[in-house]
Amino acid sequence: MVVDTTYYDALGVSPKASELEVKKAYRKLAITTHPDKNPGDETAHVRFQAIGEAYQVLSNQDLRQRYDKFGKEEAVPGGGFEDPAEFFSMIFGGEAFVDLIGELSLMKDLTKTMDITAKQMEEEEAAESADAKLEANEGKEGAANIGAATADPSTFDHKPSTRDASPSISGTATPRPRIGQQAIMDKSEEDARMDAAGLTPEEKELRRKEKKKGLSKEQREELAAYEAERKRIRDERVETLAKKLLDRISIWTETDKGNDVTKAFTEKTRLEVENLKMESFGLEILHAVGLTYMQKATSFLKSQKFLGISGFFSRLKDKGTLAKDTWNTISTAIDAQLTMEEMAKMEEKGGEDWTDEKKAEYERRVTGKILAAAWKGSRFEIQSVLRDVCDKVLNDKSVRMEKRLERAQALVISGTVYQNAQRDPDEEGDYMAFEQLMADAAIKKDKKKDKKEAKKADVATSSHHHSNDKPTATPST
């Protein structure tokens, strides 16, 4: 018997609900209560936080046991309750997919790169400030020189002046240094200009960097060091995932591989899918994993037939798919950026048309497109890593070819189950809120595209009718 049912009530489940039932209930409520789905409802955020807190406790076996026995006060996570916005930062699979795809590094890499390049932007702004000081000082000097020239017309007389020259031993006139000229001779003209403008040593250095453009030496070294560390972490990730993959498929590869064993292996994989498909972006990740397994395994199997010709064409096809995925990732990111810029212009313009409802609609669109771009980038990373994992498993020369072929066959079995993963009809609405936002943004984009194509068709039809309506010349008799 449980001492408190508040969290169970929040999710609308029984205290005896299974882990999967808790997860399904949360997925459904995450959509209906998410603030982006309820614009103008001030209670949505509170309700969304409440179900997030409930799920955080009930989805953790240890916390749930403590909650059932002692109540809410004894079931607080070690790091405290996360804000749902932060909680959803792990929307692409979360912990459930770590053994399958590892920890995604896309957002971490982008954040680190942005931190480094942000320093460059700050330095550029400081350099622009130094330029402004320099221009302001030179403007003052120019005005002073014009004033002095007007007051003393003799300055326009270009004849040599005895004041400006003194006889030398050779009898020739040597120009006498003017006030401050000796100091200028001791340093470059640029340094003298910066000194005259009162620039600090830091501003001088920033201005020199700005003239060279690009990242500074320190920033380049920092990026290179981070890239080396990123590669090390990725190599470790591939190594770890390869070992875990071998452990999973060994249930089949290290047995007699009879019909009963194959059925048991397939069923075990299917049961794993039943749980994983309910995770955030679970179906999308499973399909991406399945596609990669299938492509790499079938390519390897074909390479052992017909002198490797089939395998060559499979690899060629894989490269074409990779190029297409790269372009899709870039174009989705550009689409998100354009929508953000469009929203910024609308907000700046304001007016009667820019209502709260319009703003909320744009915010949903922007969120959906940012998620689409993030998902495309994450999928690209997942498949890139898993390609290396499959290569490590299938191309290990220390393992005899017969065993490697068995590994490829096991990947085909697993990949088929992953690719065929679907939600049941009663689970169709159990998307994560962000998955739904991404789907909505994609639908709106398709509608916009359809309208453009319809407009083009109308224009073409109209011009065709006009050409047919032109009067024809009557032949003269």
JSON list of C-alpha atoms in Angstrom, two decimals, residues 68-274:
[
{"chain": "A", "resi": 68, "resn": "ASP", "atom": "CA", "xyz": [5.38, 4.67, -2.12]},
{"chain": "A", "resi": 69, "resn": "LYS", "atom": "CA", "xyz": [6.82, 4.01, 1.35]},
{"chain": "A", "resi": 70, "resn": "PHE", "atom": "CA", "xyz": [7.49, 7.50, 2.73]},
{"chain": "A", "resi": 71, "resn": "GLY", "atom": "CA", "xyz": [5.78, 10.07, 0.48]},
{"chain": "A", "resi": 72, "resn": "LYS", "atom": "CA", "xyz": [6.97, 13.08, -1.54]},
{"chain": "A", "resi": 73, "resn": "GLU", "atom": "CA", "xyz": [9.41, 14.47, 1.04]},
{"chain": "A", "resi": 74, "resn": "GLU", "atom": "CA", "xyz": [11.62, 11.36, 0.83]},
{"chain": "A", "resi": 75, "resn": "ALA", "atom": "CA", "xyz": [11.47, 11.04, -2.96]},
{"chain": "A", "resi": 76, "resn": "VAL", "atom": "CA", "xyz": [13.32, 14.15, -4.12]},
{"chain": "A", "resi": 77, "resn": "PRO", "atom": "CA", "xyz": [16.00, 13.49, -6.81]},
{"chain": "A", "resi": 78, "resn": "GLY", "atom": "CA", "xyz": [19.60, 14.08, -5.73]},
{"chain": "A", "resi": 79, "resn": "GLY", "atom": "CA", "xyz": [20.02, 17.09, -8.01]},
{"chain": "A", "resi": 80, "resn": "GLY", "atom": "CA", "xyz": [16.53, 18.42, -7.24]},
{"chain": "A", "resi": 81, "resn": "PHE", "atom": "CA", "xyz": [13.64, 18.55, -9.65]},
{"chain": "A", "resi": 82, "resn": "GLU", "atom": "CA", "xyz": [14.60, 19.69, -13.12]},
{"chain": "A", "resi": 83, "resn": "ASP", "atom": "CA", "xyz": [12.68, 22.37, -14.95]},
{"chain": "A", "resi": 84, "resn": "PRO", "atom": "CA", "xyz": [10.70, 20.69, -17.77]},
{"chain": "A", "resi": 85, "resn": "ALA", "atom": "CA", "xyz": [12.48, 22.89, -20.31]},
{"chain": "A", "resi": 86, "resn": "GLU", "atom": "CA", "xyz": [15.83, 21.50, -19.11]},
{"chain": "A", "resi": 87, "resn": "PHE", "atom": "CA", "xyz": [14.31, 18.04, -18.72]},
{"chain": "A", "resi": 88, "resn": "PHE", "atom": "CA", "xyz": [13.42, 18.07, -22.41]},
{"chain": "A", "resi": 89, "resn": "SER", "atom": "CA", "xyz": [16.97, 18.99, -23.40]},
{"chain": "A", "resi": 90, "resn": "MET", "atom": "CA", "xyz": [17.48, 15.21, -23.47]},
{"chain": "A", "resi": 91, "resn": "ILE", "atom": "CA", "xyz": [14.61, 14.77, -25.90]},
{"chain": "A", "resi": 92, "resn": "PHE", "atom": "CA", "xyz": [16.50, 12.67, -28.43]},
{"chain": "A", "resi": 93, "resn": "GLY", "atom": "CA", "xyz": [16.30, 9.27, -26.76]},
{"chain": "A", "resi": 94, "resn": "GLY", "atom": "CA", "xyz": [17.57, 10.13, -23.31]},
{"chain": "A", "resi": 95, "resn": "GLU", "atom": "CA", "xyz": [19.22, 7.50, -21.14]},
{"chain": "A", "resi": 96, "resn": "ALA", "atom": "CA", "xyz": [17.23, 4.63, -22.67]},
{"chain": "A", "resi": 97, "resn": "PHE", "atom": "CA", "xyz": [19.21, 4.75, -25.94]},
{"chain": "A", "resi": 98, "resn": "VAL", "atom": "CA", "xyz": [22.72, 5.18, -24.47]},
{"chain": "A", "resi": 99, "resn": "ASP", "atom": "CA", "xyz": [23.66, 1.51, -24.99]},
{"chain": "A", "resi": 100, "resn": "LEU", "atom": "CA", "xyz": [22.49, 1.68, -28.59]},
{"chain": "A", "resi": 101, "resn": "ILE", "atom": "CA", "xyz": [23.77, 5.07, -29.82]},
{"chain": "A", "resi": 102, "resn": "GLY", "atom": "CA", "xyz": [25.85, 6.48, -26.96]},
{"chain": "A", "resi": 103, "resn": "GLU", "atom": "CA", "xyz": [25.56, 10.07, -25.71]},
{"chain": "A", "resi": 104, "resn": "LEU", "atom": "CA", "xyz": [24.79, 12.60, -28.43]},
{"chain": "A", "resi": 105, "resn": "SER", "atom": "CA", "xyz": [27.42, 15.33, -28.65]},
{"chain": "A", "resi": 106, "resn": "LEU", "atom": "CA", "xyz": [25.87, 17.64, -31.24]},
{"chain": "A", "resi": 107, "resn": "MET", "atom": "CA", "xyz": [24.54, 20.30, -28.86]},
{"chain": "A", "resi": 108, "resn": "LYS", "atom": "CA", "xyz": [27.63, 20.12, -26.64]},
{"chain": "A", "resi": 109, "resn": "ASP", "atom": "CA", "xyz": [29.89, 20.60, -29.68]},
{"chain": "A", "resi": 110, "resn": "LEU", "atom": "CA", "xyz": [27.82, 23.52, -30.96]},
{"chain": "A", "resi": 111, "resn": "THR", "atom": "CA", "xyz": [27.82, 25.18, -27.53]},
{"chain": "A", "resi": 112, "resn": "LYS", "atom": "CA", "xyz": [31.60, 24.87, -27.14]},
{"chain": "A", "resi": 113, "resn": "THR", "atom": "CA", "xyz": [32.26, 26.16, -30.66]},
{"chain": "A", "resi": 114, "resn": "MET", "atom": "CA", "xyz": [29.90, 29.08, -30.09]},
{"chain": "A", "resi": 115, "resn": "ASP", "atom": "CA", "xyz": [31.66, 29.92, -26.81]},
{"chain": "A", "resi": 116, "resn": "ILE", "atom": "CA", "xyz": [35.00, 30.12, -28.59]},
{"chain": "A", "resi": 117, "resn": "THR", "atom": "CA", "xyz": [33.70, 32.13, -31.56]},
{"chain": "A", "resi": 118, "resn": "ALA", "atom": "CA", "xyz": [31.72, 34.38, -29.19]},
{"chain": "A", "resi": 119, "resn": "LYS", "atom": "CA", "xyz": [35.07, 35.62, -27.88]},
{"chain": "A", "resi": 120, "resn": "GLN", "atom": "CA", "xyz": [35.94, 36.62, -31.44]},
{"chain": "A", "resi": 121, "resn": "MET", "atom": "CA", "xyz": [32.69, 38.56, -31.75]},
{"chain": "A", "resi": 122, "resn": "GLU", "atom": "CA", "xyz": [33.39, 40.39, -28.48]},
{"chain": "A", "resi": 123, "resn": "GLU", "atom": "CA", "xyz": [36.87, 41.25, -29.70]},
{"chain": "A", "resi": 124, "resn": "GLU", "atom": "CA", "xyz": [35.49, 42.51, -33.02]},
{"chain": "A", "resi": 125, "resn": "GLU", "atom": "CA", "xyz": [33.07, 44.80, -31.16]},
{"chain": "A", "resi": 126, "resn": "ALA", "atom": "CA", "xyz": [35.93, 46.12, -29.01]},
{"chain": "A", "resi": 127, "resn": "ALA", "atom": "CA", "xyz": [38.04, 46.66, -32.15]},
{"chain": "A", "resi": 128, "resn": "GLU", "atom": "CA", "xyz": [35.18, 48.61, -33.75]},
{"chain": "A", "resi": 129, "resn": "SER", "atom": "CA", "xyz": [35.06, 50.79, -30.62]},
{"chain": "A", "resi": 130, "resn": "ALA", "atom": "CA", "xyz": [38.79, 51.43, -30.99]},
{"chain": "A", "resi": 131, "resn": "ASP", "atom": "CA", "xyz": [38.27, 52.36, -34.66]},
{"chain": "A", "resi": 132, "resn": "ALA", "atom": "CA", "xyz": [35.58, 54.82, -33.64]},
{"chain": "A", "resi": 133, "resn": "LYS", "atom": "CA", "xyz": [37.98, 56.46, -31.19]},
{"chain": "A", "resi": 134, "resn": "LEU", "atom": "CA", "xyz": [40.64, 56.68, -33.88]},
{"chain": "A", "resi": 135, "resn": "GLU", "atom": "CA", "xyz": [38.28, 58.23, -36.42]},
{"chain": "A", "resi": 136, "resn": "ALA", "atom": "CA", "xyz": [36.95, 60.70, -33.87]},
{"chain": "A", "resi": 137, "resn": "ASN", "atom": "CA", "xyz": [40.51, 61.79, -32.98]},
{"chain": "A", "resi": 138, "resn": "GLU", "atom": "CA", "xyz": [41.55, 62.16, -36.61]},
{"chain": "A", "resi": 139, "resn": "GLY", "atom": "CA", "xyz": [38.41, 64.18, -37.27]},
{"chain": "A", "resi": 140, "resn": "LYS", "atom": "CA", "xyz": [39.42, 66.60, -34.50]},
{"chain": "A", "resi": 141, "resn": "GLU", "atom": "CA", "xyz": [42.98, 66.86, -35.85]},
{"chain": "A", "resi": 142, "resn": "GLY", "atom": "CA", "xyz": [41.69, 67.52, -39.35]},
{"chain": "A", "resi": 143, "resn": "ALA", "atom": "CA", "xyz": [39.44, 70.32, -38.12]},
{"chain": "A", "resi": 144, "resn": "ALA", "atom": "CA", "xyz": [42.33, 71.80, -36.13]},
{"chain": "A", "resi": 145, "resn": "ASN", "atom": "CA", "xyz": [44.64, 71.75, -39.15]},
{"chain": "A", "resi": 146, "resn": "ILE", "atom": "CA", "xyz": [42.05, 73.46, -41.34]},
{"chain": "A", "resi": 147, "resn": "GLY", "atom": "CA", "xyz": [41.59, 76.15, -38.67]},
{"chain": "A", "resi": 148, "resn": "ALA", "atom": "CA", "xyz": [45.32, 76.72, -38.41]},
{"chain": "A", "resi": 149, "resn": "ALA", "atom": "CA", "xyz": [45.70, 76.96, -42.17]},
{"chain": "A", "resi": 150, "resn": "THR", "atom": "CA", "xyz": [42.92, 79.54, -42.38]},
{"chain": "A", "resi": 151, "resn": "ALA", "atom": "CA", "xyz": [44.51, 81.63, -39.63]},
{"chain": "A", "resi": 152, "resn": "ASP", "atom": "CA", "xyz": [47.99, 81.51, -41.25]},
{"chain": "A", "resi": 153, "resn": "PRO", "atom": "CA", "xyz": [47.81, 81.84, -45.07]},
{"chain": "A", "resi": 154, "resn": "SER", "atom": "CA", "xyz": [51.55, 81.35, -45.30]},
{"chain": "A", "resi": 155, "resn": "THR", "atom": "CA", "xyz": [50.96, 77.65, -44.73]},
{"chain": "A", "resi": 156, "resn": "PHE", "atom": "CA", "xyz": [49.69, 77.47, -48.31]},
{"chain": "A", "resi": 157, "resn": "ASP", "atom": "CA", "xyz": [53.04, 78.92, -49.59]},
{"chain": "A", "resi": 158, "resn": "HIS", "atom": "CA", "xyz": [55.00, 75.94, -50.81]},
{"chain": "A", "resi": 159, "resn": "LYS", "atom": "CA", "xyz": [58.29, 77.86, -51.10]},
{"chain": "A", "resi": 160, "resn": "PRO", "atom": "CA", "xyz": [61.04, 76.58, -48.80]},
{"chain": "A", "resi": 161, "resn": "SER", "atom": "CA", "xyz": [61.15, 78.48, -45.53]},
{"chain": "A", "resi": 162, "resn": "THR", "atom": "CA", "xyz": [64.28, 79.31, -43.65]},
{"chain": "A", "resi": 163, "resn": "ARG", "atom": "CA", "xyz": [62.43, 78.29, -40.48]},
{"chain": "A", "resi": 164, "resn": "ASP", "atom": "CA", "xyz": [62.11, 74.76, -41.79]},
{"chain": "A", "resi": 165, "resn": "ALA", "atom": "CA", "xyz": [65.73, 74.30, -42.79]},
{"chain": "A", "resi": 166, "resn": "SER", "atom": "CA", "xyz": [69.16, 74.92, -41.35]},
{"chain": "A", "resi": 167, "resn": "PRO", "atom": "CA", "xyz": [72.43, 74.97, -43.30]},
{"chain": "A", "resi": 168, "resn": "SER", "atom": "CA", "xyz": [74.49, 71.83, -43.01]},
{"chain": "A", "resi": 169, "resn": "ILE", "atom": "CA", "xyz": [78.19, 71.38, -43.44]},
{"chain": "A", "resi": 170, "resn": "SER", "atom": "CA", "xyz": [77.62, 70.44, -47.07]},
{"chain": "A", "resi": 171, "resn": "GLY", "atom": "CA", "xyz": [75.67, 73.60, -47.61]},
{"chain": "A", "resi": 172, "resn": "THR", "atom": "CA", "xyz": [72.42, 71.81, -48.29]},
{"chain": "A", "resi": 173, "resn": "ALA", "atom": "CA", "xyz": [69.31, 72.44, -46.24]},
{"chain": "A", "resi": 174, "resn": "THR", "atom": "CA", "xyz": [68.35, 69.64, -43.79]},
{"chain": "A", "resi": 175, "resn": "PRO", "atom": "CA", "xyz": [64.67, 69.56, -42.72]},
{"chain": "A", "resi": 176, "resn": "ARG", "atom": "CA", "xyz": [64.31, 70.26, -39.03]},
{"chain": "A", "resi": 177, "resn": "PRO", "atom": "CA", "xyz": [62.13, 67.75, -37.20]},
{"chain": "A", "resi": 178, "resn": "ARG", "atom": "CA", "xyz": [58.80, 69.22, -36.16]},
{"chain": "A", "resi": 179, "resn": "ILE", "atom": "CA", "xyz": [57.35, 68.84, -32.70]},
{"chain": "A", "resi": 180, "resn": "GLY", "atom": "CA", "xyz": [56.55, 65.17, -32.02]},
{"chain": "A", "resi": 181, "resn": "GLN", "atom": "CA", "xyz": [58.11, 64.00, -35.29]},
{"chain": "A", "resi": 182, "resn": "GLN", "atom": "CA", "xyz": [61.00, 62.25, -33.53]},
{"chain": "A", "resi": 183, "resn": "ALA", "atom": "CA", "xyz": [58.57, 60.21, -31.42]},
{"chain": "A", "resi": 184, "resn": "ILE", "atom": "CA", "xyz": [56.67, 59.20, -34.53]},
{"chain": "A", "resi": 185, "resn": "MET", "atom": "CA", "xyz": [59.91, 58.13, -36.23]},
{"chain": "A", "resi": 186, "resn": "ASP", "atom": "CA", "xyz": [60.55, 55.71, -33.32]},
{"chain": "A", "resi": 187, "resn": "LYS", "atom": "CA", "xyz": [57.38, 53.75, -34.03]},
{"chain": "A", "resi": 188, "resn": "SER", "atom": "CA", "xyz": [55.09, 52.94, -36.95]},
{"chain": "A", "resi": 189, "resn": "GLU", "atom": "CA", "xyz": [52.64, 55.47, -38.28]},
{"chain": "A", "resi": 190, "resn": "GLU", "atom": "CA", "xyz": [49.76, 53.19, -37.17]},
{"chain": "A", "resi": 191, "resn": "ASP", "atom": "CA", "xyz": [51.07, 53.08, -33.60]},
{"chain": "A", "resi": 192, "resn": "ALA", "atom": "CA", "xyz": [51.41, 56.87, -33.57]},
{"chain": "A", "resi": 193, "resn": "ARG", "atom": "CA", "xyz": [47.81, 57.27, -34.72]},
{"chain": "A", "resi": 194, "resn": "MET", "atom": "CA", "xyz": [46.58, 54.91, -32.00]},
{"chain": "A", "resi": 195, "resn": "ASP", "atom": "CA", "xyz": [48.66, 56.73, -29.35]},
{"chain": "A", "resi": 196, "resn": "ALA", "atom": "CA", "xyz": [47.29, 60.07, -30.46]},
{"chain": "A", "resi": 197, "resn": "ALA", "atom": "CA", "xyz": [43.73, 58.70, -30.17]},
{"chain": "A", "resi": 198, "resn": "GLY", "atom": "CA", "xyz": [44.41, 57.53, -26.62]},
{"chain": "A", "resi": 199, "resn": "LEU", "atom": "CA", "xyz": [43.87, 53.80, -27.30]},
{"chain": "A", "resi": 200, "resn": "THR", "atom": "CA", "xyz": [44.78, 51.41, -24.48]},
{"chain": "A", "resi": 201, "resn": "PRO", "atom": "CA", "xyz": [47.30, 48.58, -25.11]},
{"chain": "A", "resi": 202, "resn": "GLU", "atom": "CA", "xyz": [44.37, 46.07, -25.16]},
{"chain": "A", "resi": 203, "resn": "GLU", "atom": "CA", "xyz": [42.50, 48.13, -27.77]},
{"chain": "A", "resi": 204, "resn": "LYS", "atom": "CA", "xyz": [45.66, 48.37, -29.89]},
{"chain": "A", "resi": 205, "resn": "GLU", "atom": "CA", "xyz": [46.08, 44.59, -29.83]},
{"chain": "A", "resi": 206, "resn": "LEU", "atom": "CA", "xyz": [42.41, 44.02, -30.75]},
{"chain": "A", "resi": 207, "resn": "ARG", "atom": "CA", "xyz": [42.71, 46.45, -33.65]},
{"chain": "A", "resi": 208, "resn": "ARG", "atom": "CA", "xyz": [45.77, 44.58, -34.98]},
{"chain": "A", "resi": 209, "resn": "LYS", "atom": "CA", "xyz": [43.83, 41.29, -34.71]},
{"chain": "A", "resi": 210, "resn": "GLU", "atom": "CA", "xyz": [40.86, 42.84, -36.52]},
{"chain": "A", "resi": 211, "resn": "LYS", "atom": "CA", "xyz": [43.12, 43.86, -39.41]},
{"chain": "A", "resi": 212, "resn": "LYS", "atom": "CA", "xyz": [44.29, 40.25, -39.74]},
{"chain": "A", "resi": 213, "resn": "LYS", "atom": "CA", "xyz": [40.66, 39.03, -39.53]},
{"chain": "A", "resi": 214, "resn": "GLY", "atom": "CA", "xyz": [39.61, 35.49, -38.60]},
{"chain": "A", "resi": 215, "resn": "LEU", "atom": "CA", "xyz": [40.25, 33.66, -35.34]},
{"chain": "A", "resi": 216, "resn": "SER", "atom": "CA", "xyz": [43.23, 34.59, -33.21]},
{"chain": "A", "resi": 217, "resn": "LYS", "atom": "CA", "xyz": [46.08, 32.16, -32.66]},
{"chain": "A", "resi": 218, "resn": "GLU", "atom": "CA", "xyz": [44.76, 31.38, -29.16]},
{"chain": "A", "resi": 219, "resn": "GLN", "atom": "CA", "xyz": [41.26, 30.68, -30.49]},
{"chain": "A", "resi": 220, "resn": "ARG", "atom": "CA", "xyz": [42.59, 28.44, -33.26]},
{"chain": "A", "resi": 221, "resn": "GLU", "atom": "CA", "xyz": [44.64, 26.51, -30.70]},
{"chain": "A", "resi": 222, "resn": "GLU", "atom": "CA", "xyz": [41.61, 26.21, -28.40]},
{"chain": "A", "resi": 223, "resn": "LEU", "atom": "CA", "xyz": [39.46, 24.90, -31.26]},
{"chain": "A", "resi": 224, "resn": "ALA", "atom": "CA", "xyz": [42.19, 22.45, -32.33]},
{"chain": "A", "resi": 225, "resn": "ALA", "atom": "CA", "xyz": [42.53, 21.18, -28.75]},
{"chain": "A", "resi": 226, "resn": "TYR", "atom": "CA", "xyz": [38.77, 20.75, -28.45]},
{"chain": "A", "resi": 227, "resn": "GLU", "atom": "CA", "xyz": [38.63, 18.95, -31.81]},
{"chain": "A", "resi": 228, "resn": "ALA", "atom": "CA", "xyz": [41.35, 16.53, -30.66]},
{"chain": "A", "resi": 229, "resn": "GLU", "atom": "CA", "xyz": [39.44, 15.89, -27.42]},
{"chain": "A", "resi": 230, "resn": "ARG", "atom": "CA", "xyz": [36.18, 15.45, -29.35]},
{"chain": "A", "resi": 231, "resn": "LYS", "atom": "CA", "xyz": [37.84, 12.86, -31.62]},
{"chain": "A", "resi": 232, "resn": "ARG", "atom": "CA", "xyz": [39.18, 10.98, -28.61]},
{"chain": "A", "resi": 233, "resn": "ILE", "atom": "CA", "xyz": [35.72, 10.87, -27.01]},
{"chain": "A", "resi": 234, "resn": "ARG", "atom": "CA", "xyz": [34.14, 9.77, -30.30]},
{"chain": "A", "resi": 235, "resn": "ASP", "atom": "CA", "xyz": [36.69, 6.95, -30.75]},
{"chain": "A", "resi": 236, "resn": "GLU", "atom": "CA", "xyz": [35.95, 5.75, -27.21]},
{"chain": "A", "resi": 237, "resn": "ARG", "atom": "CA", "xyz": [32.23, 5.94, -27.97]},
{"chain": "A", "resi": 238, "resn": "VAL", "atom": "CA", "xyz": [32.62, 3.80, -31.09]},
{"chain": "A", "resi": 239, "resn": "GLU", "atom": "CA", "xyz": [34.77, 1.29, -29.20]},
{"chain": "A", "resi": 240, "resn": "THR", "atom": "CA", "xyz": [32.22, 1.00, -26.36]},
{"chain": "A", "resi": 241, "resn": "LEU", "atom": "CA", "xyz": [29.22, 0.72, -28.68]},
{"chain": "A", "resi": 242, "resn": "ALA", "atom": "CA", "xyz": [30.97, -1.95, -30.76]},
{"chain": "A", "resi": 243, "resn": "LYS", "atom": "CA", "xyz": [31.51, -4.08, -27.63]},
{"chain": "A", "resi": 244, "resn": "LYS", "atom": "CA", "xyz": [27.88, -3.63, -26.56]},
{"chain": "A", "resi": 245, "resn": "LEU", "atom": "CA", "xyz": [26.64, -4.50, -30.06]},
{"chain": "A", "resi": 246, "resn": "LEU", "atom": "CA", "xyz": [28.72, -7.70, -30.06]},
{"chain": "A", "resi": 247, "resn": "ASP", "atom": "CA", "xyz": [27.24, -8.62, -26.68]},
{"chain": "A", "resi": 248, "resn": "ARG", "atom": "CA", "xyz": [23.68, -8.12, -28.00]},
{"chain": "A", "resi": 249, "resn": "ILE", "atom": "CA", "xyz": [24.11, -10.14, -31.18]},
{"chain": "A", "resi": 250, "resn": "SER", "atom": "CA", "xyz": [26.20, -12.89, -29.52]},
{"chain": "A", "resi": 251, "resn": "ILE", "atom": "CA", "xyz": [22.90, -14.41, -28.33]},
{"chain": "A", "resi": 252, "resn": "TRP", "atom": "CA", "xyz": [22.50, -15.46, -31.97]},
{"chain": "A", "resi": 253, "resn": "THR", "atom": "CA", "xyz": [26.05, -15.58, -33.38]},
{"chain": "A", "resi": 254, "resn": "GLU", "atom": "CA", "xyz": [27.46, -17.77, -30.59]},
{"chain": "A", "resi": 255, "resn": "THR", "atom": "CA", "xyz": [24.72, -20.43, -30.83]},
{"chain": "A", "resi": 256, "resn": "ASP", "atom": "CA", "xyz": [23.61, -23.00, -33.40]},
{"chain": "A", "resi": 257, "resn": "LYS", "atom": "CA", "xyz": [21.46, -20.27, -35.06]},
{"chain": "A", "resi": 258, "resn": "GLY", "atom": "CA", "xyz": [18.53, -22.67, -35.49]},
{"chain": "A", "resi": 259, "resn": "ASN", "atom": "CA", "xyz": [14.93, -21.55, -36.03]},
{"chain": "A", "resi": 260, "resn": "ASP", "atom": "CA", "xyz": [14.13, -21.54, -32.30]},
{"chain": "A", "resi": 261, "resn": "VAL", "atom": "CA", "xyz": [17.19, -19.46, -31.47]},
{"chain": "A", "resi": 262, "resn": "THR", "atom": "CA", "xyz": [16.45, -17.04, -34.32]},
{"chain": "A", "resi": 263, "resn": "LYS", "atom": "CA", "xyz": [12.85, -16.62, -33.11]},
{"chain": "A", "resi": 264, "resn": "ALA", "atom": "CA", "xyz": [14.05, -16.05, -29.53]},
{"chain": "A", "resi": 265, "resn": "PHE", "atom": "CA", "xyz": [16.62, -13.47, -30.67]},
{"chain": "A", "resi": 266, "resn": "THR", "atom": "CA", "xyz": [14.04, -11.68, -32.82]},
{"chain": "A", "resi": 267, "resn": "GLU", "atom": "CA", "xyz": [11.49, -11.66, -29.97]},
{"chain": "A", "resi": 268, "resn": "LYS", "atom": "CA", "xyz": [14.05, -10.31, -27.49]},
{"chain": "A", "resi": 269, "resn": "THR", "atom": "CA", "xyz": [14.88, -7.48, -29.90]},
{"chain": "A", "resi": 270, "resn": "ARG", "atom": "CA", "xyz": [11.17, -6.79, -30.44]},
{"chain": "A", "resi": 271, "resn": "LEU", "atom": "CA", "xyz": [10.55, -6.52, -26.68]},
{"chain": "A", "resi": 272, "resn": "GLU", "atom": "CA", "xyz": [13.39, -4.00, -26.41]},
{"chain": "A", "resi": 273, "resn": "VAL", "atom": "CA", "xyz": [11.77, -2.01, -29.22]},
{"chain": "A", "resi": 274, "resn": "GLU", "atom": "CA", "xyz": [8.40, -2.01, -27.40]}
]
